[in-house]
mmCIF file of C-alpha atoms in Angstrom:
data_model
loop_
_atom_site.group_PDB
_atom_site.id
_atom_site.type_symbol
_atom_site.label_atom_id
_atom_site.label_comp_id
_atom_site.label_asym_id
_atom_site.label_seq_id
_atom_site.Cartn_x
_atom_site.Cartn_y
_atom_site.Cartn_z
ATOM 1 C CA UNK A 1 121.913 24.572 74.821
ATOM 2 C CA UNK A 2 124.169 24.575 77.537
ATOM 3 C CA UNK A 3 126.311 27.504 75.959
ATOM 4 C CA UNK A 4 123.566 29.534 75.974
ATOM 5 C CA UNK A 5 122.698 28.727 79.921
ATOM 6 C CA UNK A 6 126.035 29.686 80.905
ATOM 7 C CA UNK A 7 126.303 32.974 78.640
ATOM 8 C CA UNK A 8 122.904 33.822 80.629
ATOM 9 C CA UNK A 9 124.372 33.089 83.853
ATOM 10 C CA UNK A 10 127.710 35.106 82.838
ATOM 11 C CA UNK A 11 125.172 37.958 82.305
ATOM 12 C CA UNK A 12 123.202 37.644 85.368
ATOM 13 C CA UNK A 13 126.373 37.722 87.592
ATOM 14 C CA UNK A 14 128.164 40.253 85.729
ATOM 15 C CA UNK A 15 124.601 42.570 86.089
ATOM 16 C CA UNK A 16 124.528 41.275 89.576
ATOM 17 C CA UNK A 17 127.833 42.366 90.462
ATOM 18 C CA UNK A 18 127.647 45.957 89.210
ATOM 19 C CA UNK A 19 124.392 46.676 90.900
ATOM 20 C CA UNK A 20 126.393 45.724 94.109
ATOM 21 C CA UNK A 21 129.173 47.527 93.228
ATOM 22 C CA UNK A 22 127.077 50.508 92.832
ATOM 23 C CA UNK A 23 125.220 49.691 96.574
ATOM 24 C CA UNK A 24 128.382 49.230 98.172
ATOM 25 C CA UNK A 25 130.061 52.735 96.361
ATOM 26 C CA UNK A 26 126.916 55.060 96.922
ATOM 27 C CA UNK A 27 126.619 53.799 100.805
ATOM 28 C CA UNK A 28 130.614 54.517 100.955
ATOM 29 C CA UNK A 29 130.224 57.868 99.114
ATOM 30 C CA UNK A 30 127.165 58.693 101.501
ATOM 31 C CA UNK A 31 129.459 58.105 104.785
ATOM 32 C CA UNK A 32 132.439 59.912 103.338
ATOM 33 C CA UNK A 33 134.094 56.807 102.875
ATOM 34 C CA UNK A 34 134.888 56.687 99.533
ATOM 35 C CA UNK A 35 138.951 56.607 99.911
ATOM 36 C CA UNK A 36 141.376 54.994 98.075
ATOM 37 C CA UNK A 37 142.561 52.625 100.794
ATOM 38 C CA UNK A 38 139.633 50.593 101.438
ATOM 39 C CA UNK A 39 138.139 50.841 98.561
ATOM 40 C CA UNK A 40 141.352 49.039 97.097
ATOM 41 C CA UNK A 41 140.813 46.441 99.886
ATOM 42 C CA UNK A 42 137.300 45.968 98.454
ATOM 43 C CA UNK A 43 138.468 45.858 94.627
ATOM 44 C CA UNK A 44 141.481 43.633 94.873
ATOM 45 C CA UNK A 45 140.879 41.859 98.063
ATOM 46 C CA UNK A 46 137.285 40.422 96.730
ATOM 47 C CA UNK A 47 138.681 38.026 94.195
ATOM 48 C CA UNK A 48 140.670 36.337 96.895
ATOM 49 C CA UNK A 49 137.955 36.291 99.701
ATOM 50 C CA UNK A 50 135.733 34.867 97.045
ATOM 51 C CA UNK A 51 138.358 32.751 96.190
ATOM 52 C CA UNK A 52 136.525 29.417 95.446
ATOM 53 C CA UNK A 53 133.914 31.238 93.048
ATOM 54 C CA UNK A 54 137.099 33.326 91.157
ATOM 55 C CA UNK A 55 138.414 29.345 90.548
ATOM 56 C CA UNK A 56 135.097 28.338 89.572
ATOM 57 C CA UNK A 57 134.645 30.871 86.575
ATOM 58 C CA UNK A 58 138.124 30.880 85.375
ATOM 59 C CA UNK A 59 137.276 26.690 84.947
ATOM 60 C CA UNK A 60 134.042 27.438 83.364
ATOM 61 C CA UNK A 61 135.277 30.626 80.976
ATOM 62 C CA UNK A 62 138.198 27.782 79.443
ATOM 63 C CA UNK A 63 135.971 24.785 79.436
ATOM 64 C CA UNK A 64 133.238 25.768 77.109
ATOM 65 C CA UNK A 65 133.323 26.086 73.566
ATOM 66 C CA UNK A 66 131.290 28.171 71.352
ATOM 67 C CA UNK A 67 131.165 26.188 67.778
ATOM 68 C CA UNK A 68 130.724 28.226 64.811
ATOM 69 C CA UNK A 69 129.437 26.843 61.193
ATOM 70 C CA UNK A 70 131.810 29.221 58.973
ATOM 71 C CA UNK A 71 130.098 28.704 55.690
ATOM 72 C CA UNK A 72 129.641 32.165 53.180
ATOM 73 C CA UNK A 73 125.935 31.150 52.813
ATOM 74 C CA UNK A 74 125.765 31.553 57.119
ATOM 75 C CA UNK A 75 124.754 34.948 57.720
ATOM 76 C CA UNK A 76 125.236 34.384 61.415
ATOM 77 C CA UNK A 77 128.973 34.699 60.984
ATOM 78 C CA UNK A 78 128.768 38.383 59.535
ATOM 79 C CA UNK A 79 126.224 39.499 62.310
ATOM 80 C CA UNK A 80 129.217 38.186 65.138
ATOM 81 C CA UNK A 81 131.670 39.953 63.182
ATOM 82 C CA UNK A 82 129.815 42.885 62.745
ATOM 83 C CA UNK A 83 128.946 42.824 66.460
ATOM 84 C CA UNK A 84 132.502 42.220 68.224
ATOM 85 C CA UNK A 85 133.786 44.286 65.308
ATOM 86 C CA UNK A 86 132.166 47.353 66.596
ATOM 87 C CA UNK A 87 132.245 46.877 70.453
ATOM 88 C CA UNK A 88 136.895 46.309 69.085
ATOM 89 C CA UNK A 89 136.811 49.399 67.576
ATOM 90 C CA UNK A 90 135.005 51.435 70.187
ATOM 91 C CA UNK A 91 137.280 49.875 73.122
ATOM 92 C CA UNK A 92 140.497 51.071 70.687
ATOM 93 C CA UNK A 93 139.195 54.509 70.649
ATOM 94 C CA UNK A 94 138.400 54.465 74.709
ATOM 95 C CA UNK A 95 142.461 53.932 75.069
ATOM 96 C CA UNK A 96 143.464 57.089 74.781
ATOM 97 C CA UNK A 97 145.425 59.332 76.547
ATOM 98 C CA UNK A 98 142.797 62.153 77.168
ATOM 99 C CA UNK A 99 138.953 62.149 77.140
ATOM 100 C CA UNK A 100 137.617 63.626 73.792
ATOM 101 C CA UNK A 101 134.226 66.045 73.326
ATOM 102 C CA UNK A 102 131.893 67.728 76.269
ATOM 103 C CA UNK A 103 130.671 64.186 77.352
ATOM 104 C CA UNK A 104 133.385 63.033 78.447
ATOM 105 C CA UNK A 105 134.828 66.184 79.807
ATOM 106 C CA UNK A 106 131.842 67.249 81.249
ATOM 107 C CA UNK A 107 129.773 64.407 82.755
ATOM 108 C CA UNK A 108 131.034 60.964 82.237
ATOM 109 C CA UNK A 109 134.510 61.605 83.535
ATOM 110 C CA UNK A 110 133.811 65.222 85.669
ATOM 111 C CA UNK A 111 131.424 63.294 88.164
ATOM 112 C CA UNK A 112 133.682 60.199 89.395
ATOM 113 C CA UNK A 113 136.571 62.408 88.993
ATOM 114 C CA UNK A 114 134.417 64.831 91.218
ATOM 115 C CA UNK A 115 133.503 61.690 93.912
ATOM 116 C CA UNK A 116 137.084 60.565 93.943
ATOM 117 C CA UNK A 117 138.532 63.949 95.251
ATOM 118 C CA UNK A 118 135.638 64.665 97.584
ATOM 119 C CA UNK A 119 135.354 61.169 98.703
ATOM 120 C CA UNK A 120 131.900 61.894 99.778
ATOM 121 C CA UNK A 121 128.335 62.032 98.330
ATOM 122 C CA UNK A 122 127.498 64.327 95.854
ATOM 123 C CA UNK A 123 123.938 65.918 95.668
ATOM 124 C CA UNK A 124 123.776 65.634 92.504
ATOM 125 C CA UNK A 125 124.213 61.906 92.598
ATOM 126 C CA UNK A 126 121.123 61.375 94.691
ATOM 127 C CA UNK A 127 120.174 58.398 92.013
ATOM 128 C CA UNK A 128 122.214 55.164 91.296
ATOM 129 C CA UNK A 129 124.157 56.340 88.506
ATOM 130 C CA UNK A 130 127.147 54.920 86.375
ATOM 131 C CA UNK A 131 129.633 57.049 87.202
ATOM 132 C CA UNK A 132 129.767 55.658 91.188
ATOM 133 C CA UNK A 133 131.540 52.937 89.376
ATOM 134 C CA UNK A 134 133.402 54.744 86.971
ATOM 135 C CA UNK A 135 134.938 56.800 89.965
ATOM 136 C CA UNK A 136 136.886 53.651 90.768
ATOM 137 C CA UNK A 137 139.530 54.276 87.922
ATOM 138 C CA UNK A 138 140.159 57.991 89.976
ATOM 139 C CA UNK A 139 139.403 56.121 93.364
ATOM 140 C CA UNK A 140 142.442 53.171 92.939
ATOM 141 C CA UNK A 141 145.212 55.183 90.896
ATOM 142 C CA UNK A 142 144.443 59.045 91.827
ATOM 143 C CA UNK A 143 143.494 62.196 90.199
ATOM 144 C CA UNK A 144 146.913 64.100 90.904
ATOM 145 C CA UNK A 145 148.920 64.398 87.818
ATOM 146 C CA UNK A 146 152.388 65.111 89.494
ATOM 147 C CA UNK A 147 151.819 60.628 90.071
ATOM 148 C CA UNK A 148 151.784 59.673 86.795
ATOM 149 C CA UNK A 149 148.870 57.373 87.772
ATOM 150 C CA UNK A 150 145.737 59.862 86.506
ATOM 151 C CA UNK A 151 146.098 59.041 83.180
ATOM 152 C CA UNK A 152 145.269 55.166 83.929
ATOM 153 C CA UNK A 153 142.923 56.170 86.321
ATOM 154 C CA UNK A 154 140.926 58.183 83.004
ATOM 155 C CA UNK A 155 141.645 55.222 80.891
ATOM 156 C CA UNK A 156 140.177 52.923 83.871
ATOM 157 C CA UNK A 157 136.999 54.518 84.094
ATOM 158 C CA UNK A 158 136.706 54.856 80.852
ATOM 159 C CA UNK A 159 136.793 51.426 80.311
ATOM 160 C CA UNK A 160 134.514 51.499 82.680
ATOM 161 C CA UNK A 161 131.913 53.322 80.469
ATOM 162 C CA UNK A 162 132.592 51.122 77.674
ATOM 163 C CA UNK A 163 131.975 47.916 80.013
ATOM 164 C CA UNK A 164 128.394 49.464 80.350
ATOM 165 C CA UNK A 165 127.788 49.346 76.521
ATOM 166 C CA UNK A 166 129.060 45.677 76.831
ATOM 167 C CA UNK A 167 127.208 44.372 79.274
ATOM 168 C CA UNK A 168 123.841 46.353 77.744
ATOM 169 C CA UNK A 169 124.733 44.536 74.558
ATOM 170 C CA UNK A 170 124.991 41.027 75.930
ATOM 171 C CA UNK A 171 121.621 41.802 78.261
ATOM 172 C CA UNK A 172 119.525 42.576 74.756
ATOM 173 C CA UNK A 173 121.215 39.483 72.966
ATOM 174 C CA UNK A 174 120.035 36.898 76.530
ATOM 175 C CA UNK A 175 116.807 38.959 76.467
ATOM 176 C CA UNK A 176 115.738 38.872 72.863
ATOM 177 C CA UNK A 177 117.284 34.780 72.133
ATOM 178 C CA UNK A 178 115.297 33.905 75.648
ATOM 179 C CA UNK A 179 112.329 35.645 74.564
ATOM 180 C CA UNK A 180 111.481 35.743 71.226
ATOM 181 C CA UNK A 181 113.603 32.361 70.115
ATOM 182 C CA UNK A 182 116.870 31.045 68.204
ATOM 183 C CA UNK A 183 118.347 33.551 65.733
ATOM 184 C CA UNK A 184 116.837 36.873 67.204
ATOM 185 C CA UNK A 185 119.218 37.556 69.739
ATOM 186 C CA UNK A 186 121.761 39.079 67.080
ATOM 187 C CA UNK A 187 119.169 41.071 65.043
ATOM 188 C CA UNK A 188 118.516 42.403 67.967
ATOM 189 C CA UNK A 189 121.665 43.331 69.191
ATOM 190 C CA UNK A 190 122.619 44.796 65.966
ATOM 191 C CA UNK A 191 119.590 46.358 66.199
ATOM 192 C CA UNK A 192 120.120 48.121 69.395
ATOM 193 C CA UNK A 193 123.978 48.615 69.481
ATOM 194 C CA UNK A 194 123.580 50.460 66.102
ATOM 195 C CA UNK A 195 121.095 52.577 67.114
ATOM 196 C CA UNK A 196 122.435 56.136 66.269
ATOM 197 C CA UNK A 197 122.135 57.510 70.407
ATOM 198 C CA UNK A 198 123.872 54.671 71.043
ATOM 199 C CA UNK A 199 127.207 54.866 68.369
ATOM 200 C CA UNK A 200 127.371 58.167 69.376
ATOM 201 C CA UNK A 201 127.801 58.028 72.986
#
């Protein structure tokens, strides 16, 4: 259906785009580049130098239509809830004002936090990890609390982190409905985003 081709192109670009976010971050971070002032060229300047393809997707995102059979004997109804009923609640409990428990603290937040005040590569880093493009949040709107900005920058790259969980959601869904046929891509997103690892983190 052509809903379903476009959903799979939404996921290609958006998995696309990170993985060149992440290039274009590390190789920054590895020539102690990784400022605020051109990497806020890069983030809001993008958009408008890919100006035609920005048009193109806001068209496309308002043009299609997803219909939905609401019936109480369609079972597919309750799986969608249950699935963008869970992703709701977990972006409600990223806006906070402060991170919560040693993850957060101690890795998911500490290491982009960590590349945003160095501005430089971080040995520990070697790898392509998430948190080059969670350190965009501390990158854009700062890490000094005298601004007032740090606690958006926190709440940016947390939102960030939750992104990740999104976009690994809608990859199983395109994965499983391409691969194993109509119907399957829900089980087995329910399947995966209820995983107990993965309501944890």
């Amino acid at each position: 259906p052509l809903q379903f081709a476009f959903l799979v192109e939404v996921v290609m670009s958006l998995a696309l785009g990170a993985l060149a976010c992440f290039a274009v971050l590390y190789a920054l971070s590895v020539l102690s580049l990784l400022g605020g002032g051109i990497v806020r060229v890069l983030f809001f300047g993008l958009p408008f130098a890919l100006f035609p393809f920005s048009v193109r997707w806001l068209k496309e995102s308002w043009r299609h239509r997803w219909p939905v059979d609401v019936t109480f004997s369609n079972m597919t109804v309750v799986l969608v809830w249950l699935i963008i009923s869970y992703p709701a609640l977990n972006f409600l409990n990223v806006v906070r004002p402060f991170p919560i428990g040693w993850d957060d603290l101690g890795s998911y937040l500490n290491r982009p936090r960590l590349l945003a005040s160095y501005g430089s590569f971080i040995p520990s880093m070697s790898q392509f990890q998430w948190e080059f493009l969670s350190s965009l949040g501390y990158v854009i709107f700062g890490i000094t609390p005298d601004s007032g900005w740090d606690i958006i920058g926190s709440t940016f790259a947390m939102e960030i982190n939750w992104a990740a969980g999104l976009l690994a959601a809608l990859s199983v869904y395109v994965f499983a409905r391409t691969y194993l046929g109509k119907g399957r891509g829900l089980i087995a997103n329910m399947l995966y985003y209820f995983l107990p690892m993965v309501v944890h983190f």
